[in-house]
mmCIF file of C-alpha atoms and ligand atoms in Angstrom:
data_model
loop_
_atom_site.group_PDB
_atom_site.id
_atom_site.type_symbol
_atom_site.label_atom_id
_atom_site.label_comp_id
_atom_site.label_asym_id
_atom_site.label_seq_id
_atom_site.Cartn_x
_atom_site.Cartn_y
_atom_site.Cartn_z
ATOM 1 C CA MET N 1 104.834 57.445 117.601
ATOM 2 C CA LYS N 2 105.602 60.560 115.596
ATOM 3 C CA PHE N 3 107.962 61.080 112.665
ATOM 4 C CA ILE N 4 110.717 63.568 113.407
ATOM 5 C CA ALA N 5 112.531 64.265 110.159
ATOM 6 C CA GLY N 6 115.411 66.669 109.738
ATOM 7 C CA ASN N 7 116.191 68.349 106.433
ATOM 8 C CA TRP N 8 119.778 69.562 106.473
ATOM 9 C CA LYS N 9 119.423 71.287 103.081
ATOM 10 C CA MET N 10 122.909 72.302 101.827
ATOM 11 C CA ASN N 11 124.465 72.344 105.278
ATOM 12 C CA GLY N 12 126.700 70.173 107.399
ATOM 13 C CA THR N 13 129.658 67.892 106.923
ATOM 14 C CA ARG N 14 130.232 64.181 107.293
ATOM 15 C CA THR N 15 131.868 64.950 110.646
ATOM 16 C CA ALA N 16 128.814 66.897 111.779
ATOM 17 C CA LEU N 17 126.558 64.021 110.754
ATOM 18 C CA LYS N 18 128.661 61.583 112.755
ATOM 19 C CA GLU N 19 128.407 63.868 115.785
ATOM 20 C CA MET N 20 124.639 64.099 115.366
ATOM 21 C CA VAL N 21 124.255 60.335 114.957
ATOM 22 C CA ASP N 22 126.393 59.711 118.054
ATOM 23 C CA ALA N 23 124.343 62.195 120.059
ATOM 24 C CA LEU N 24 121.098 60.565 118.911
ATOM 25 C CA GLN N 25 122.088 57.024 119.909
ATOM 26 C CA ASN N 26 121.363 57.701 123.570
ATOM 27 C CA VAL N 27 118.086 59.507 123.063
ATOM 28 C CA ASP N 28 115.277 57.457 124.564
ATOM 29 C CA THR N 29 112.371 57.797 122.152
ATOM 30 C CA GLU N 30 109.784 55.752 120.326
ATOM 31 C CA ASN N 31 109.555 58.377 117.619
ATOM 32 C CA LYS N 32 110.899 57.617 114.159
ATOM 33 C CA VAL N 33 113.923 59.832 113.535
ATOM 34 C CA ILE N 34 114.991 60.515 109.947
ATOM 35 C CA LEU N 35 117.789 62.761 108.694
ATOM 36 C CA CYS N 36 117.658 63.927 105.092
ATOM 37 C CA VAL N 37 121.190 65.000 104.320
ATOM 38 C CA PRO N 38 123.276 65.997 101.285
ATOM 39 C CA TYR N 39 124.151 63.074 98.988
ATOM 40 C CA THR N 40 127.801 63.105 100.076
ATOM 41 C CA MET N 41 126.776 62.133 103.603
ATOM 42 C CA LEU N 42 124.632 59.153 102.620
ATOM 43 C CA GLY N 43 126.086 55.744 103.344
ATOM 44 C CA LEU N 44 127.611 56.765 106.662
ATOM 45 C CA ASN N 45 126.777 54.483 109.565
ATOM 46 C CA SER N 46 123.735 56.114 111.141
ATOM 47 C CA GLY N 47 122.804 53.604 113.848
ATOM 48 C CA LYS N 48 119.117 53.725 114.674
ATOM 49 C CA VAL N 49 118.573 56.923 112.694
ATOM 50 C CA SER N 50 117.320 56.454 109.131
ATOM 51 C CA LEU N 51 118.933 58.528 106.432
ATOM 52 C CA GLY N 52 117.257 60.089 103.441
ATOM 53 C CA ALA N 53 118.193 62.218 100.442
ATOM 54 C CA GLN N 54 116.684 65.617 99.658
ATOM 55 C CA ASP N 55 115.974 65.160 95.974
ATOM 56 C CA VAL N 56 116.214 62.544 93.222
ATOM 57 C CA SER N 57 116.462 62.669 89.470
ATOM 58 C CA ALA N 58 113.244 62.432 87.463
ATOM 59 C CA HIS N 59 115.129 60.080 85.124
ATOM 60 C CA GLU N 60 115.952 56.458 85.747
ATOM 61 C CA LYS N 61 119.516 56.503 84.376
ATOM 62 C CA GLY N 62 121.656 57.686 81.501
ATOM 63 C CA ALA N 63 123.136 60.898 80.148
ATOM 64 C CA TYR N 64 122.020 63.332 82.866
ATOM 65 C CA THR N 65 125.304 64.751 84.099
ATOM 66 C CA GLY N 66 125.254 65.671 87.734
ATOM 67 C CA GLU N 67 122.020 63.890 88.611
ATOM 68 C CA ILE N 68 121.564 61.120 91.158
ATOM 69 C CA SER N 69 119.070 58.321 90.525
ATOM 70 C CA ALA N 70 116.708 56.670 92.973
ATOM 71 C CA ALA N 71 118.603 53.377 92.634
ATOM 72 C CA MET N 72 121.868 55.139 93.520
ATOM 73 C CA ILE N 73 120.289 56.595 96.644
ATOM 74 C CA ALA N 74 118.862 53.213 97.619
ATOM 75 C CA GLU N 75 122.271 51.608 97.128
ATOM 76 C CA THR N 76 123.708 53.811 99.909
ATOM 77 C CA GLY N 77 121.260 52.246 102.359
ATOM 78 C CA ALA N 78 119.119 55.398 102.546
ATOM 79 C CA LYS N 79 115.421 54.697 103.086
ATOM 80 C CA TYR N 80 113.798 58.038 102.323
ATOM 81 C CA VAL N 81 113.925 60.866 99.824
ATOM 82 C CA ILE N 82 112.274 64.264 99.961
ATOM 83 C CA VAL N 83 110.560 65.165 96.690
ATOM 84 C CA GLY N 84 109.016 68.480 95.721
ATOM 85 C CA HIS N 85 110.527 70.486 98.538
ATOM 86 C CA SER N 86 109.499 74.114 98.187
ATOM 87 C CA GLU N 87 113.082 75.146 97.462
ATOM 88 C CA ARG N 88 113.139 72.690 94.534
ATOM 89 C CA ARG N 89 109.783 74.003 93.352
ATOM 90 C CA GLN N 90 110.970 77.611 93.711
ATOM 91 C CA TYR N 91 114.569 77.528 92.447
ATOM 92 C CA HIS N 92 114.354 74.594 90.041
ATOM 93 C CA GLU N 93 110.820 75.113 88.809
ATOM 94 C CA GLU N 94 109.640 71.669 89.784
ATOM 95 C CA THR N 95 105.972 71.128 89.025
ATOM 96 C CA ASN N 96 103.586 68.581 90.489
ATOM 97 C CA ASP N 97 104.162 66.446 87.358
ATOM 98 C CA ILE N 98 107.920 66.369 87.899
ATOM 99 C CA VAL N 99 107.455 65.666 91.593
ATOM 100 C CA ARG N 100 105.171 62.739 90.760
ATOM 101 C CA GLN N 101 107.746 61.275 88.349
ATOM 102 C CA LYS N 102 110.400 61.544 91.045
ATOM 103 C CA ALA N 103 108.130 59.897 93.595
ATOM 104 C CA GLU N 104 107.392 57.051 91.152
ATOM 105 C CA LEU N 105 111.092 56.373 90.625
ATOM 106 C CA ALA N 106 111.744 56.573 94.374
ATOM 107 C CA LEU N 107 109.034 54.012 95.027
ATOM 108 C CA SER N 108 110.307 51.652 92.356
ATOM 109 C CA ALA N 109 113.770 51.778 93.975
ATOM 110 C CA GLY N 110 112.215 50.875 97.333
ATOM 111 C CA LEU N 111 112.588 54.342 98.848
ATOM 112 C CA THR N 112 109.836 56.067 100.790
ATOM 113 C CA PRO N 113 109.225 59.469 99.207
ATOM 114 C CA ILE N 114 108.439 62.386 101.510
ATOM 115 C CA ILE N 115 106.245 64.368 99.137
ATOM 116 C CA CYS N 116 106.037 68.082 99.970
ATOM 117 C CA VAL N 117 103.133 70.386 99.207
ATOM 118 C CA GLY N 118 102.361 73.916 100.318
ATOM 119 C CA GLU N 119 101.327 77.368 99.238
ATOM 120 C CA THR N 120 103.417 80.471 98.510
ATOM 121 C CA MET N 121 102.666 83.840 100.109
ATOM 122 C CA GLU N 122 101.177 85.004 96.813
ATOM 123 C CA GLU N 123 98.840 82.005 96.704
ATOM 124 C CA LYS N 124 97.927 82.486 100.367
ATOM 125 C CA GLN N 125 97.072 86.146 99.808
ATOM 126 C CA ALA N 126 94.969 85.230 96.790
ATOM 127 C CA GLY N 127 92.917 82.836 98.948
ATOM 128 C CA LYS N 128 94.213 79.793 97.082
ATOM 129 C CA THR N 129 95.784 77.902 99.994
ATOM 130 C CA MET N 130 93.305 75.018 100.072
ATOM 131 C CA ALA N 131 93.186 74.632 96.285
ATOM 132 C CA VAL N 132 96.993 74.569 96.026
ATOM 133 C CA ILE N 133 97.298 71.997 98.788
ATOM 134 C CA GLU N 134 94.635 69.730 97.356
ATOM 135 C CA SER N 135 95.987 69.822 93.806
ATOM 136 C CA GLY N 136 99.501 69.381 95.193
ATOM 137 C CA VAL N 137 98.450 66.171 96.916
ATOM 138 C CA ARG N 138 96.378 64.849 94.008
ATOM 139 C CA GLU N 139 98.936 65.654 91.309
ATOM 140 C CA SER N 140 102.216 64.922 93.121
ATOM 141 C CA ILE N 141 101.330 61.431 94.350
ATOM 142 C CA PRO N 142 101.690 58.593 91.852
ATOM 143 C CA SER N 143 98.570 56.574 91.081
ATOM 144 C CA ASP N 144 98.282 53.006 92.327
ATOM 145 C CA VAL N 145 100.642 53.501 95.254
ATOM 146 C CA ASN N 146 100.891 50.310 97.271
ATOM 147 C CA GLN N 147 103.984 51.170 99.309
ATOM 148 C CA ASP N 148 104.623 53.597 102.113
ATOM 149 C CA ILE N 149 104.662 57.261 101.270
ATOM 150 C CA ILE N 150 104.830 60.284 103.546
ATOM 151 C CA VAL N 151 103.314 63.691 102.793
ATOM 152 C CA ALA N 152 104.713 66.912 104.247
ATOM 153 C CA TYR N 153 102.766 70.156 104.444
ATOM 154 C CA GLU N 154 105.209 73.018 104.171
ATOM 155 C CA PRO N 155 103.637 76.480 103.944
ATOM 156 C CA ARG N 156 106.265 77.981 101.681
ATOM 157 C CA TRP N 157 105.940 81.513 103.036
ATOM 158 C CA ALA N 158 106.820 80.315 106.540
ATOM 159 C CA ILE N 159 109.957 78.310 105.744
ATOM 160 C CA GLY N 160 113.173 79.666 107.177
ATOM 161 C CA ALA N 161 111.365 82.893 107.955
ATOM 162 C CA GLY N 162 110.666 82.175 111.589
ATOM 163 C CA LEU N 163 106.956 82.427 110.724
ATOM 164 C CA THR N 164 104.367 79.792 111.555
ATOM 165 C CA PRO N 165 100.730 79.540 110.570
ATOM 166 C CA THR N 166 98.163 79.598 113.369
ATOM 167 C CA GLU N 167 97.130 76.299 114.915
ATOM 168 C CA ALA N 168 93.778 76.643 113.181
ATOM 169 C CA GLU N 169 95.505 77.079 109.797
ATOM 170 C CA ILE N 170 97.687 74.016 110.366
ATOM 171 C CA ALA N 171 94.658 72.010 111.512
ATOM 172 C CA GLU N 172 92.658 73.034 108.436
ATOM 173 C CA ALA N 173 95.475 72.176 106.029
ATOM 174 C CA HIS N 174 96.170 68.804 107.639
ATOM 175 C CA LYS N 175 92.479 67.895 107.704
ATOM 176 C CA LEU N 176 92.238 68.665 103.997
ATOM 177 C CA ILE N 177 95.343 66.572 103.258
ATOM 178 C CA ALA N 178 94.080 63.644 105.357
ATOM 179 C CA ASP N 179 90.652 63.798 103.665
ATOM 180 C CA THR N 180 92.242 63.994 100.212
ATOM 181 C CA LEU N 181 94.506 61.031 100.965
ATOM 182 C CA ASN N 182 91.509 59.051 102.230
ATOM 183 C CA ASN N 183 89.624 59.886 99.031
ATOM 184 C CA MET N 184 92.596 58.537 97.101
ATOM 185 C CA GLY N 185 92.480 55.327 99.153
ATOM 186 C CA LEU N 186 95.738 56.180 100.928
ATOM 187 C CA TYR N 187 94.457 55.623 104.451
ATOM 188 C CA GLY N 188 96.924 56.081 107.287
ATOM 189 C CA THR N 189 99.526 57.951 105.207
ATOM 190 C CA PRO N 190 101.589 59.997 107.680
ATOM 191 C CA VAL N 191 101.389 63.761 107.157
ATOM 192 C CA LEU N 192 104.210 65.870 108.570
ATOM 193 C CA TYR N 193 104.218 69.617 109.185
ATOM 194 C CA GLY N 194 107.300 71.593 108.230
ATOM 195 C CA ALA N 195 108.192 75.284 108.538
ATOM 196 C CA SER N 196 109.967 76.976 111.416
ATOM 197 C CA VAL N 197 109.576 74.013 113.787
ATOM 198 C CA LYS N 198 111.674 74.359 116.922
ATOM 199 C CA ALA N 199 111.793 72.931 120.426
ATOM 200 C CA THR N 200 109.460 75.612 121.722
ATOM 201 C CA ASN N 201 106.609 74.906 119.281
ATOM 202 C CA ALA N 202 107.119 71.227 118.314
ATOM 203 C CA ALA N 203 104.917 69.632 120.985
ATOM 204 C CA GLU N 204 102.083 72.058 120.357
ATOM 205 C CA ILE N 205 102.230 71.510 116.602
ATOM 206 C CA MET N 206 102.308 67.726 116.985
ATOM 207 C CA SER N 207 99.233 67.837 119.231
ATOM 208 C CA ILE N 208 97.147 69.220 116.337
ATOM 209 C CA PRO N 209 94.865 66.542 114.819
ATOM 210 C CA ASN N 210 96.235 64.857 111.656
ATOM 211 C CA VAL N 211 99.804 66.044 112.326
ATOM 212 C CA ASP N 212 101.844 62.838 112.415
ATOM 213 C CA GLY N 213 105.236 64.452 112.826
ATOM 214 C CA VAL N 214 107.453 67.292 111.721
ATOM 215 C CA LEU N 215 109.976 68.075 108.996
ATOM 216 C CA VAL N 216 112.572 70.352 110.553
ATOM 217 C CA GLY N 217 115.045 72.549 108.702
ATOM 218 C CA GLY N 218 117.336 74.881 110.640
ATOM 219 C CA ALA N 219 116.632 73.347 114.044
ATOM 220 C CA SER N 220 117.748 69.885 112.881
ATOM 221 C CA LEU N 221 121.377 70.886 112.354
ATOM 222 C CA LYS N 222 122.593 70.799 115.940
ATOM 223 C CA PRO N 223 121.934 68.111 118.545
ATOM 224 C CA ASP N 224 121.113 70.768 121.160
ATOM 225 C CA ASP N 225 118.286 72.057 118.986
ATOM 226 C CA PHE N 226 117.127 68.766 117.443
ATOM 227 C CA ILE N 227 117.077 66.428 120.460
ATOM 228 C CA PRO N 228 114.567 68.547 122.436
ATOM 229 C CA ILE N 229 112.224 68.379 119.417
ATOM 230 C CA ILE N 230 112.511 64.572 119.345
ATOM 231 C CA THR N 231 111.847 64.282 123.065
ATOM 232 C CA SER N 232 109.083 66.895 123.117
ATOM 233 C CA VAL N 233 106.536 64.172 122.328
ATOM 234 C CA LYS N 234 106.321 60.532 123.427
HETATM 235 P P1 LIG C 301 112.867 75.593 108.582
HETATM 236 O O1 LIG C 301 112.544 74.621 109.727
HETATM 237 O O2 LIG C 301 114.285 76.081 108.627
HETATM 238 O O3 LIG C 301 111.830 76.663 108.475
HETATM 239 O O4 LIG C 301 112.775 74.731 107.235
HETATM 240 C C1 LIG C 301 111.659 73.936 107.029
HETATM 241 C C2 LIG C 301 111.917 73.055 105.867
HETATM 242 O O5 LIG C 301 112.076 73.512 104.752
HETATM 243 C C3 LIG C 301 111.984 71.616 106.117
HETATM 244 O O6 LIG C 301 112.038 70.900 104.938
#
């Protein structure tokens, strides 16, 4: 079983989500399919597909105009929330500390956080990839986790750019993440790969050791692109 998670980012409509959910009902798969959609689409009937949000406030409640709390997301019936996505880190200056606070609140509301880590092009060129990934994992995950969490490795330079790391680079990053999680006592935590995943590379990427699934951006928006990714692995 692999995790196939879509991240719609700021795209789609409630109608489009309904069409996607309808199209997914007949897909014969044992993989776990998750769609992380804009807040306004949460709460729609999603059948066997689990819904998730793409961000959550770092505050529990109160005077934070415009923010959405973990409890509010959970109340919609959503099960997951992405935290620390590279676009949040880049455009909203989210640090590992903020990401960890968000993950803590998600967990206390009963949500499974999908905690993203990954290096920028600048960090990659400076030879810091492994250090950034390891500190991202260590600093973004709350201590004393005793619920499910998911980690996603998203090389930030590859997202939306049509670029993908080599298989060896993905393997090295995922091995480091798995080893770090084991050192933290978080055995068996699923680790997803995300950046420029599409039907033509999904099976190959998911055959790499320690890759437990994928987090898909652009190719998760249309059933014709997303379904072949879901069915590319058993
Ligand atoms: P793309 O698949 O569009 O590169 O986006 C990846 C991503 O950011 C998933 O969260």
